[in-house]
XYZ file of N, CA and C in Angstrom:
792
model
N -17.405 17.719 -3.270
C -17.371 17.623 -1.676
C -16.113 16.515 -1.253
N -15.733 16.976 -0.203
C -15.187 15.119 0.803
C -16.345 14.679 1.398
N -15.281 13.996 1.587
C -16.285 12.523 2.412
C -16.484 12.452 3.729
N -15.589 14.044 3.958
C -16.115 13.865 5.640
C -15.901 14.928 5.936
N -15.980 15.812 6.887
C -16.167 16.874 7.299
C -14.565 18.145 7.339
N -13.764 18.533 8.055
C -12.394 18.867 8.017
C -12.335 18.768 9.309
N -13.648 18.470 10.372
C -13.008 18.756 11.576
C -13.113 17.009 11.793
N -13.494 16.374 10.917
C -13.077 15.465 11.611
C -11.333 14.637 11.726
N -11.022 15.037 10.706
C -9.289 15.250 10.748
C -8.166 15.485 11.211
N -7.687 15.532 12.526
C -6.303 15.675 12.973
C -5.366 15.839 12.670
N -4.424 16.490 11.514
C -3.396 16.306 10.643
C -1.793 15.686 11.268
N -2.054 14.555 12.453
C -0.821 13.761 13.161
C 0.420 14.662 11.855
N 1.642 15.041 12.123
C 2.652 15.531 11.922
C 3.387 13.890 11.280
N 3.997 14.205 10.468
C 4.786 12.473 9.393
C 6.016 12.485 9.709
N 6.764 11.979 10.245
C 8.427 11.706 10.403
C 8.634 11.261 9.497
N 9.802 11.456 8.507
C 9.861 10.078 7.222
C 11.424 10.191 7.997
N 11.500 8.044 7.292
C 12.815 7.355 7.652
C 13.421 6.964 6.329
N 14.649 6.644 6.273
C 15.438 6.606 4.638
C 15.674 5.559 5.491
N 15.144 4.230 4.165
C 15.841 3.144 3.864
C 15.651 1.951 3.105
N 17.235 2.565 2.358
C 17.398 2.320 1.519
C 17.113 2.509 0.258
N 17.378 4.100 0.849
C 16.546 4.792 -0.276
C 15.264 5.383 -0.426
N 14.355 4.992 0.182
C 13.196 4.760 0.421
C 13.152 5.546 1.411
N 11.693 6.738 0.763
C 11.164 7.490 2.044
C 9.984 6.986 2.966
N 9.694 6.451 3.684
C 8.965 5.420 4.937
C 8.360 6.186 6.136
N 7.056 6.338 5.859
C 6.796 7.406 7.198
C 7.080 6.530 7.983
N 7.112 6.631 9.300
C 7.198 6.708 10.332
C 6.181 6.776 11.642
N 5.147 5.251 11.066
C 4.079 5.695 11.304
C 2.745 4.640 12.072
N 1.884 4.935 13.125
C 1.883 3.538 13.439
C 0.023 3.661 12.766
N -0.921 2.179 13.189
C -2.069 2.151 12.513
C -3.057 3.425 12.688
N -2.840 4.160 14.472
C -3.908 5.231 14.513
C -3.530 6.125 13.736
N -2.202 6.620 13.842
C -1.602 7.583 13.063
C -2.160 7.461 11.673
N -1.664 6.495 11.016
C -2.220 6.131 9.797
C -3.563 6.459 9.259
N -4.446 6.251 10.424
C -5.787 5.780 9.747
C -6.145 7.734 10.350
N -5.470 8.138 11.362
C -6.017 9.803 11.307
C -5.728 10.407 9.788
N -4.811 10.321 9.191
C -3.857 10.807 8.441
C -4.753 10.383 6.684
N -5.123 9.004 6.563
C -7.033 9.010 5.967
C -7.932 10.080 6.078
N -7.946 9.848 7.039
C -9.426 10.210 7.407
C -9.127 12.426 7.158
N -7.648 12.194 7.511
C -7.671 13.709 6.709
C -7.413 13.778 5.293
N -7.042 13.013 4.604
C -7.119 12.712 3.222
C -8.327 12.852 2.949
N -9.945 12.177 3.261
C -11.025 12.287 2.349
C -11.154 13.542 2.924
N -11.347 14.237 3.660
C -11.873 15.303 4.362
C -10.670 16.273 3.452
N -9.756 16.473 2.717
C -9.362 17.055 2.219
C -9.898 17.568 0.304
N -9.928 16.011 0.038
C -10.842 15.959 -1.270
C -9.449 15.564 -2.224
N -9.112 16.428 -3.116
C -8.318 16.644 -3.866
C -7.584 14.700 -4.399
N -6.189 14.631 -4.370
C -5.839 13.544 -5.103
C -4.462 12.984 -3.795
N -4.439 12.047 -3.459
C -3.628 11.429 -2.835
C -2.816 10.002 -2.835
N -1.631 9.793 -3.083
C -1.763 8.419 -3.188
C -0.856 7.897 -1.689
N -1.171 6.961 -1.795
C -0.846 5.811 -0.633
C 0.101 5.058 -1.107
N 1.593 4.364 -0.767
C 1.797 2.743 -1.070
C 2.214 2.208 0.193
N 2.490 0.985 0.095
C 3.063 0.752 0.903
C 4.425 -0.380 1.070
N 5.390 -0.177 1.207
C 6.903 -0.821 1.331
C 7.731 -1.588 2.233
N 7.273 -2.796 1.361
C 8.020 -3.897 1.942
C 9.583 -4.637 1.290
N 9.963 -5.335 1.746
C 11.391 -6.498 1.124
C 11.377 -6.533 -0.242
N 10.402 -6.673 -1.106
C 9.938 -6.703 -2.420
C 10.287 -5.340 -2.956
N 9.828 -4.117 -2.245
C 9.304 -3.115 -2.931
C 10.827 -2.126 -2.946
N 11.904 -2.642 -1.583
C 12.650 -1.971 -1.772
C 13.390 -2.212 -2.647
N 13.588 -3.777 -2.951
C 15.042 -3.645 -3.832
C 14.535 -3.643 -5.356
N 12.907 -3.939 -5.677
C 12.879 -3.532 -6.405
C 12.951 -1.740 -7.095
N 13.131 -1.289 -5.941
C 13.038 0.457 -5.793
C 14.638 0.164 -6.385
N 15.958 -0.394 -6.033
C 17.452 -0.117 -6.229
C 18.126 -0.423 -7.789
N 16.563 -0.994 -8.403
C 17.161 -1.239 -9.895
C 15.972 -0.565 -11.029
N 15.483 0.060 -10.496
C 14.108 1.266 -10.587
C 13.878 1.889 -10.407
N 14.556 3.905 -10.987
C 14.387 4.990 -10.661
C 12.825 5.358 -10.600
N 12.183 5.461 -11.316
C 10.899 5.740 -11.386
C 10.224 4.879 -10.292
N 10.206 4.136 -9.764
C 9.215 3.460 -8.818
C 9.812 4.028 -7.759
N 11.640 3.742 -7.287
C 11.394 4.199 -6.528
C 10.986 6.276 -6.584
N 11.085 6.832 -7.360
C 10.199 8.464 -7.284
C 9.023 7.975 -6.411
N 9.030 7.644 -7.336
C 7.628 7.961 -6.618
C 6.651 7.445 -5.512
N 7.731 6.357 -4.937
C 7.615 6.065 -3.397
C 8.269 7.028 -2.685
N 8.845 7.735 -2.732
C 9.558 8.951 -2.851
C 8.696 9.618 -2.437
N 8.212 10.074 -3.201
C 7.064 11.074 -3.793
C 5.852 10.975 -3.618
N 4.813 10.539 -2.887
C 3.816 9.829 -2.399
C 3.255 10.408 -1.052
N 2.340 10.603 -1.245
C 1.865 11.309 0.376
C 1.852 10.684 1.323
N 1.914 9.657 1.494
C 2.223 8.482 2.509
C 2.368 7.327 1.816
N 3.666 7.118 3.113
C 4.205 5.437 2.712
C 4.746 4.487 3.744
N 3.928 3.538 4.102
C 3.973 2.804 5.321
C 4.735 1.476 5.196
N 5.270 0.996 6.763
C 6.084 -0.352 6.278
C 5.245 -0.831 6.284
N 5.563 -2.089 5.400
C 4.453 -3.258 5.648
C 5.678 -4.821 5.419
N 6.097 -5.385 6.427
C 6.692 -6.681 6.369
C 7.357 -6.095 7.117
N 7.726 -7.783 7.728
C 8.336 -7.603 8.900
C 10.214 -6.725 8.642
N 10.865 -7.356 6.525
C 11.988 -7.080 6.409
C 12.211 -5.369 6.362
N 10.949 -4.955 6.480
C 11.749 -2.854 6.601
C 11.585 -3.053 8.300
N 10.960 -3.277 8.672
C 11.126 -3.457 10.349
C 12.258 -3.442 10.871
N 12.868 -4.593 10.511
C 14.147 -5.360 11.093
C 15.476 -4.577 10.519
N 15.380 -4.120 9.067
C 16.201 -3.601 8.426
C 16.124 -1.674 8.976
N 15.381 -1.967 9.189
C 15.275 0.011 9.969
C 15.887 -0.077 11.674
N 15.370 -1.539 12.035
C 16.136 -1.460 12.920
C 17.779 -1.359 12.911
N 18.212 -2.183 12.265
C 19.774 -2.701 12.096
C 20.494 -1.578 11.384
N 19.549 -0.525 10.837
C 19.818 1.253 10.496
C 19.981 1.877 11.344
N 19.389 1.833 12.607
C 19.642 2.603 14.374
C 18.439 3.703 13.209
N 17.646 3.553 12.571
C 15.910 4.565 12.614
C 15.247 3.200 12.485
N 14.613 3.388 13.389
C 13.398 2.296 14.076
C 12.374 3.106 13.809
N 11.106 1.900 12.710
C 9.777 1.872 12.819
C 8.692 1.794 14.135
N 7.903 2.661 13.850
C 7.074 2.036 14.729
C 6.343 0.761 14.920
N 5.670 0.798 13.726
C 5.335 -1.063 13.859
C 4.774 -1.426 12.033
N 4.261 -2.088 11.971
C 3.734 -3.497 10.814
C 2.503 -2.119 10.085
N 2.833 -1.465 9.257
C 1.269 -1.251 9.002
C 0.980 -1.802 7.305
N -0.090 -2.404 6.992
C 0.410 -3.345 5.657
C -1.035 -2.953 4.981
N -1.228 -3.049 3.739
C -1.695 -2.634 3.088
C -2.946 -3.139 3.205
N -3.205 -4.700 3.262
C -4.290 -4.638 3.067
C -5.036 -4.777 4.749
N -4.582 -4.538 5.617
C -5.637 -4.156 6.576
C -5.463 -2.473 6.842
N -4.951 -1.534 5.651
C -5.631 -0.446 5.772
C -6.216 -0.169 4.646
N -6.641 -1.781 3.826
C -8.210 -1.709 2.788
C -9.166 -1.883 3.130
N -8.661 -2.724 4.457
C -9.880 -3.659 5.206
C -10.617 -2.178 6.332
N -9.560 -1.575 6.676
C -10.272 -0.052 7.628
C -11.047 0.447 6.907
N -10.261 0.945 5.476
C -10.933 1.718 4.458
C -12.115 1.175 4.126
N -12.589 0.576 3.732
C -14.281 -0.286 3.665
C -14.957 -0.759 4.510
N -14.474 -0.757 5.949
C -15.106 -0.365 7.355
C -15.263 1.293 7.520
N -14.824 1.978 7.448
C -14.637 3.216 7.324
C -16.217 3.963 6.534
N -15.982 3.051 5.194
C -16.673 3.733 4.344
C -18.047 3.499 4.384
N -18.242 2.208 4.769
C -19.642 1.057 5.152
C -20.431 3.068 6.426
N -19.180 2.754 7.916
C -19.022 4.155 8.943
C -19.784 5.532 8.086
N -18.675 5.997 7.687
C -18.922 7.316 7.119
C -19.862 7.175 6.007
N -20.215 6.174 5.043
C -20.773 6.762 3.840
C -20.366 7.013 2.328
N -18.983 6.643 2.195
C -18.139 6.754 1.137
C -17.544 5.768 0.395
N -17.353 5.900 -0.936
C -17.816 4.575 -1.803
C -15.795 4.513 -2.202
N -15.956 3.243 -2.823
C -14.833 2.361 -3.038
C -14.652 2.009 -4.606
N -13.423 2.067 -5.424
C -13.257 1.645 -6.311
C -11.976 0.525 -6.314
N -12.624 -0.915 -6.772
C -11.428 -1.969 -6.809
C -11.301 -2.493 -7.821
N -9.551 -2.273 -8.186
C -8.996 -2.775 -9.570
C -8.099 -3.605 -9.670
N -8.348 -4.262 -10.684
C -7.080 -5.402 -9.988
C -7.747 -6.749 -9.948
N -6.855 -7.759 -10.212
C -6.911 -9.035 -10.196
C -7.358 -9.694 -11.519
N -7.272 -10.726 -11.347
C -7.865 -11.890 -12.202
C -9.073 -11.520 -12.406
N -10.167 -11.844 -13.800
C -11.273 -11.681 -13.735
C -12.480 -12.577 -13.308
N -13.130 -11.475 -11.997
C -14.119 -11.566 -11.430
C -13.564 -11.943 -9.833
N -12.868 -11.634 -9.813
C -11.764 -11.636 -8.476
C -12.074 -9.878 -7.793
N -12.119 -8.820 -8.468
C -12.564 -7.452 -7.716
C -14.307 -7.738 -7.409
N -14.852 -8.660 -8.322
C -16.078 -8.505 -7.979
C -16.544 -9.722 -7.159
N -15.595 -10.406 -6.327
C -16.509 -11.519 -5.759
C -15.745 -10.831 -4.413
N -14.774 -9.490 -4.243
C -13.884 -8.960 -3.079
C -15.691 -8.017 -2.992
N -15.519 -6.829 -4.054
C -16.714 -5.949 -3.678
C -17.526 -6.515 -2.610
N -18.435 -7.815 -3.112
C -19.342 -8.718 -2.445
C -19.153 -8.986 -0.946
N -18.371 -9.865 -1.308
C -18.032 -9.782 0.406
C -17.918 -9.170 1.536
N -17.070 -8.050 0.948
C -16.838 -6.670 1.872
C -18.298 -6.173 2.280
N -18.875 -6.206 1.161
C -20.006 -5.405 1.665
C -20.904 -6.710 1.655
N -20.859 -7.769 2.070
C -21.886 -8.584 3.847
C -20.870 -8.161 4.559
N -19.769 -8.472 4.704
C -19.038 -7.962 5.879
C -18.713 -6.718 6.506
N -19.128 -5.657 5.508
C -19.439 -4.475 6.396
C -20.831 -3.436 5.470
N -21.873 -4.222 5.858
C -23.545 -3.676 5.471
C -23.451 -2.326 5.265
N -23.922 -2.015 4.183
C -23.888 -0.139 3.918
C -22.918 0.119 3.218
N -21.402 -1.043 2.816
C -20.544 -0.107 2.272
C -20.476 0.069 0.946
N -20.495 1.276 0.455
C -20.996 1.666 -1.057
C -19.727 1.128 -2.396
N -19.529 0.169 -3.229
C -18.455 -0.421 -4.209
C -19.308 0.580 -5.376
N -18.251 1.518 -5.357
C -18.648 2.113 -7.144
C -18.860 1.119 -8.248
N -17.764 0.526 -7.729
C -17.249 0.132 -9.116
C -16.376 -1.311 -9.359
N -16.149 -1.745 -9.781
C -14.786 -2.828 -10.189
C -14.047 -3.022 -11.882
N -13.437 -3.512 -11.664
C -12.274 -3.955 -13.159
C -11.407 -5.020 -12.609
N -11.262 -5.765 -13.888
C -10.192 -7.325 -13.403
C -9.102 -6.259 -13.809
N -7.786 -6.361 -13.238
C -6.302 -7.036 -14.141
C -6.228 -7.108 -15.427
N -6.858 -7.542 -16.146
C -6.567 -7.820 -17.582
C -7.243 -6.698 -18.501
N -7.138 -5.789 -18.953
C -7.959 -5.169 -19.714
C -7.251 -5.030 -20.969
N -8.652 -4.737 -21.847
C -7.391 -4.316 -23.275
C -6.723 -2.925 -22.995
N -6.392 -3.232 -24.059
C -6.152 -1.460 -23.915
C -6.687 -0.026 -24.474
N -7.727 -0.958 -24.835
C -8.648 0.622 -25.146
C -9.383 0.566 -23.968
N -10.086 -0.777 -22.649
C -10.542 -0.350 -21.775
C -9.618 0.204 -20.719
N -8.093 -0.177 -21.301
C -7.493 0.565 -19.549
C -6.993 1.871 -19.960
N -7.237 2.070 -21.038
C -7.582 3.444 -21.603
C -8.316 4.693 -21.072
N -9.106 3.775 -20.768
C -10.868 4.331 -20.854
C -11.054 4.282 -19.245
N -10.476 3.566 -18.595
C -10.593 3.318 -17.404
C -10.148 4.730 -16.112
N -9.699 5.249 -16.306
C -9.846 7.127 -15.487
C -11.047 7.416 -15.853
N -11.368 7.874 -16.618
C -12.155 8.820 -16.901
C -13.740 7.982 -15.968
N -13.333 6.488 -16.392
C -15.035 6.019 -16.228
C -14.733 5.909 -14.365
N -13.527 6.159 -13.465
C -13.848 6.355 -12.256
C -14.268 6.770 -12.013
N -13.599 8.335 -12.709
C -13.484 9.364 -12.357
C -14.928 9.480 -12.312
N -15.294 9.096 -13.565
C -17.777 9.711 -13.491
C -17.740 9.028 -12.350
N -17.321 7.712 -11.755
C -18.301 7.870 -9.928
C -18.030 8.255 -8.951
N -16.579 8.993 -9.131
C -17.375 9.362 -8.152
C -16.477 8.874 -6.771
N -15.228 7.610 -6.894
C -15.318 6.796 -5.675
C -14.118 7.926 -4.508
N -14.685 7.643 -2.886
C -13.264 8.281 -2.374
C -12.721 7.762 -1.772
N -12.046 6.320 -2.562
C -11.297 5.373 -2.676
C -11.249 4.813 -3.380
N -9.523 4.246 -3.969
C -9.673 3.604 -5.219
C -8.239 2.926 -4.942
N -8.322 1.313 -4.616
C -7.959 0.256 -4.383
C -7.279 0.037 -5.789
N -6.196 -0.491 -5.447
C -5.554 -0.532 -7.040
C -4.583 -1.697 -7.048
N -4.658 -3.369 -7.202
C -3.880 -4.322 -7.458
C -3.363 -5.176 -8.228
N -2.620 -4.232 -8.936
C -1.736 -4.572 -10.142
C -0.183 -5.123 -9.602
N -0.206 -5.508 -8.531
C 1.477 -6.086 -7.630
C 2.751 -4.577 -8.174
N 3.451 -4.575 -7.162
C 4.269 -3.738 -7.368
C 5.653 -3.795 -8.335
N 6.264 -3.215 -9.615
C 5.988 -1.068 -9.452
C 4.696 -1.236 -10.516
N 3.956 -1.969 -11.106
C 3.237 -1.838 -11.467
C 1.914 -1.112 -11.382
N 1.082 -1.262 -10.495
C 0.442 -0.894 -9.463
C 0.867 1.266 -8.927
N 1.988 1.073 -9.376
C 2.853 2.724 -8.068
C 2.562 3.339 -9.825
N 2.709 2.339 -10.218
C 2.776 3.715 -12.151
C 1.634 4.344 -12.614
N 0.875 3.268 -12.398
C -0.343 3.746 -13.118
C -1.073 4.562 -12.351
N -0.921 4.368 -10.837
C -1.857 5.365 -10.358
C -0.729 6.881 -10.207
N 0.504 6.979 -10.764
C 1.565 7.999 -10.702
C 1.230 8.895 -12.106
N 0.749 7.869 -13.216
C 0.537 7.985 -13.792
C -1.211 9.019 -14.540
N -1.972 8.325 -13.974
C -3.541 9.345 -13.825
C -4.058 9.136 -12.623
N -3.263 9.506 -11.726
C -3.969 10.721 -9.847
C -4.505 11.574 -10.294
N -4.240 12.985 -11.008
C -4.577 14.121 -11.374
C -6.116 13.805 -12.158
N -6.337 12.921 -13.637
C -7.728 12.652 -14.158
C -8.464 12.353 -13.211
N -7.411 10.918 -12.101
C -8.611 9.957 -11.296
C -9.459 11.211 -10.450
N -8.823 11.783 -10.014
C -9.738 13.237 -8.628
C -10.548 12.241 -7.369
N -8.765 11.332 -7.268
C -10.035 10.373 -6.311
C -9.092 10.518 -4.687
N -9.783 10.448 -3.713
C -9.068 11.929 -2.743
C -8.152 9.950 -2.181
N -7.993 8.466 -2.292
C -7.289 8.348 -1.693
C -7.198 7.039 -2.839
N -5.837 7.235 -3.121
C -5.390 6.145 -4.753
C -3.850 5.148 -4.039
N -5.011 3.534 -4.075
C -3.893 3.374 -3.003
C -3.388 1.598 -3.707
N -2.028 1.251 -4.211
C -1.382 0.248 -4.353
C -1.506 -0.632 -3.248
N -2.142 -2.303 -3.564
C -2.560 -2.505 -3.086
C -2.517 -4.588 -2.670
N -1.558 -3.914 -3.910
C -1.122 -5.608 -4.202
C -1.991 -6.996 -3.928
N -2.160 -8.258 -3.663
C -3.250 -9.653 -3.601
C -4.026 -8.734 -2.450
N -4.565 -7.515 -2.126
C -5.565 -7.323 -1.538
C -6.545 -8.519 -2.309
N -7.219 -7.901 -2.927
C -7.930 -8.439 -3.649
C -8.371 -9.830 -3.716
N -7.065 -10.760 -3.762
C -7.556 -11.782 -3.705
C -7.601 -12.206 -2.380
N -7.627 -11.873 -1.018
C -7.672 -11.911 -0.014
C -9.273 -11.511 0.553
N -9.805 -10.414 -0.351
C -10.936 -10.046 -0.204
C -12.657 -10.851 -0.387
N -11.665 -11.347 -1.679
C -12.495 -12.432 -2.316
C -12.610 -13.978 -1.947
N -11.737 -14.150 -0.914
C -11.405 -15.539 -0.122
C -11.136 -16.264 -1.021
N -10.579 -16.067 -2.082
C -9.273 -17.018 -3.343
C -7.733 -16.958 -2.512
N -7.761 -16.370 -1.661
C -6.539 -16.482 -0.768
C -6.800 -16.290 1.016
N -6.706 -16.509 1.882
C -6.413 -16.622 2.777
C -5.231 -15.619 3.456
N -5.736 -15.211 5.019
C -4.544 -15.198 5.093
C -3.716 -15.385 6.515
N -2.094 -15.265 6.620
C -2.171 -15.879 7.946
C -2.768 -15.926 9.820
N -2.517 -16.884 9.901
C -3.157 -16.824 11.593
C -2.561 -15.858 12.358
N -3.183 -15.099 12.725
C -2.955 -13.079 13.377
C -1.510 -14.007 14.150
N -1.273 -15.128 14.928
C -0.199 -15.442 15.428
C 0.924 -14.849 14.269
N 1.282 -15.293 13.524
C 2.154 -15.388 12.242
C 2.248 -14.022 12.040
N 1.382 -13.603 11.942
C 1.344 -11.856 11.526
C 2.266 -10.943 12.340
N 1.617 -11.518 13.654
C 2.272 -10.542 14.531
C 4.175 -10.785 14.854
N 4.113 -12.404 14.312
C 5.038 -12.748 14.233
C 6.254 -12.345 13.071
N 5.658 -11.383 12.156
C 6.557 -11.265 10.210
C 6.017 -13.024 9.688
N 5.811 -13.830 9.973
C 6.204 -15.017 9.098
C 4.800 -14.669 8.224
N 4.139 -13.430 7.919
C 2.408 -13.671 6.742
C 2.998 -14.305 5.072
N 4.778 -13.831 4.980
C 5.316 -14.179 4.030
C 5.147 -15.623 3.947
N 5.880 -16.401 5.537
C 6.163 -18.192 4.700
C 4.341 -18.053 4.737
N 3.631 -17.756 5.439
C 2.832 -18.603 5.518
C 1.893 -18.440 3.907
N 2.355 -17.317 3.457
C 2.043 -17.313 2.085
C 2.264 -18.245 0.434
N 3.486 -18.022 1.075
C 4.447 -18.977 -0.024
C 4.477 -20.543 0.105
N 4.259 -21.105 1.244
C 3.543 -22.437 1.790
C 2.302 -22.693 1.524
N 1.177 -21.572 0.674
C 0.010 -21.272 0.289
C -0.264 -21.814 -1.282
N 0.848 -20.828 -1.620
C 1.063 -19.822 -3.282
C 2.332 -20.320 -3.796
N 3.214 -21.333 -3.972
C 3.997 -21.127 -4.533
C 4.507 -19.746 -5.287
N 3.852 -19.779 -6.394
C 4.398 -18.979 -7.486
C 4.777 -17.275 -6.635
N 3.938 -17.124 -5.465
C 5.489 -16.352 -5.050
C 6.785 -16.233 -4.367
N 7.401 -17.230 -4.749
C 8.825 -17.586 -4.661
C 9.067 -16.479 -5.533
N 9.121 -15.503 -5.681
C 9.045 -14.622 -6.535
C 9.640 -13.461 -5.503
N 8.607 -13.188 -4.921
C 8.504 -12.533 -3.767
C 10.674 -12.932 -2.300
N 9.952 -14.103 -2.441
C 10.566 -14.308 -1.271
C 11.979 -14.231 -1.846
N 12.455 -14.413 -2.641
C 13.745 -15.319 -2.807
C 14.999 -13.709 -3.713
N 14.564 -12.545 -3.372
C 14.424 -11.351 -2.969
C 15.506 -11.201 -1.919
N 14.685 -11.685 -0.656
C 15.463 -11.399 0.778
C 16.586 -11.503 1.119
N 17.409 -13.094 -0.071
C 18.877 -12.335 0.877
C 19.506 -11.392 -0.303
N 18.920 -10.625 -1.370
C 19.850 -9.531 -2.206
C 19.395 -8.438 -0.501
N 18.218 -8.425 -0.569
C 17.433 -7.489 0.300
C 18.645 -7.049 1.824
N 19.018 -8.714 2.713
C 19.527 -8.409 3.673
C 21.005 -8.121 3.329
N 21.574 -8.552 2.079
C 23.029 -8.198 1.990
C 22.728 -6.343 1.780
N 21.550 -5.330 1.303
C 21.474 -4.371 0.871
C 21.820 -3.045 2.090
N 21.171 -4.088 3.395
C 21.053 -3.125 4.906
C 22.233 -3.716 5.175
N 23.033 -4.443 4.679
C 23.987 -5.149 5.769
C 25.727 -4.216 4.794
N 24.795 -4.062 3.810
C 25.843 -2.749 3.044
C 25.636 -1.009 3.614
N 24.049 -0.875 3.787
C 23.724 0.460 4.068
C 24.858 0.705 5.256
N 24.784 -0.474 6.937
C 25.151 -0.138 8.002
C 26.404 0.212 7.861
N 27.184 -0.923 6.682
C 28.683 -0.750 7.172
C 28.755 1.202 6.280
N 28.472 1.945 5.562
C 28.543 2.384 5.180
C 27.562 4.175 5.889
N 26.917 3.626 6.652
C 27.295 4.399 7.790
C 28.063 4.502 9.067
N 28.436 3.294 8.675
C 29.211 3.213 9.750
C 30.386 4.375 9.868
N 30.921 3.873 7.977
C 32.143 4.790 8.105
C 31.899 6.031 7.465
N 31.248 5.803 7.523
C 30.813 7.679 7.391
C 30.961 8.219 8.787
N 29.724 7.966 9.637
C 30.216 8.067 11.594
C 31.612 8.484 11.931
N 32.005 7.438 11.524
C 33.883 7.270 11.806
C 34.366 8.720 10.913
N 34.133 8.314 9.887
C 34.872 9.887 9.565
C 34.385 11.105 9.789
N 33.167 11.420 10.369
C 32.286 12.379 10.758
C 33.098 13.063 11.874
N 33.779 11.417 12.724
C 34.778 11.736 13.839
C 35.670 12.351 14.494
N 36.299 12.279 12.515
C 37.761 11.768 12.452
C 38.773 10.923 12.917
């Protein structure tokens, strides 16, 4: 049985924009919410990914990850870098649709509509703390189960069947790019969860272990800077930015060359 009636889901058409070899959906938050409601109504299994600068650089050298993103049911633009790249390449996107915002919206929607979620990832104790805090924030929210991201091989092998038996409507996987997307792609058919989504560090935010940037920094595209200042271990993600900018500039030059050739 689906979590929502089909009448609740108005399926918008999804335009996809190619950014550095990745197919990114040109959607705003309202359109994304409508799509998620549609997936819940349809049942089955839908893969949702978010694309940021780190993901774009990763995809350039990881064909498996790139293929997973391009075959995902929904790939939203997460981060100022992707929005900037889209503008520079003449293919502007509508707005940032971040994984943490979508995950929180799904929790709020779950409390309202009555479907359950499963949290997988983070260090031991993080998923449980995230579940407790989100249930306190959204009374009525049902968390079908949790699992941390440091399972033994035997525990990880048994996890898909455990999730399937609990029948959540939404699975949030916080293992980091590209591990979370690869795990979901490998197991989504077995899981039979309507929405399977990679959410990076979202459970750390939900648990209270990591604070989100102030709203003005989010609006200004500076959330990455706030995270770096609060957690220097994230330098790995910031360090790819020069390479990301270089990739965008090369793509722009290639587009210009193609346009000149086509124009004769």
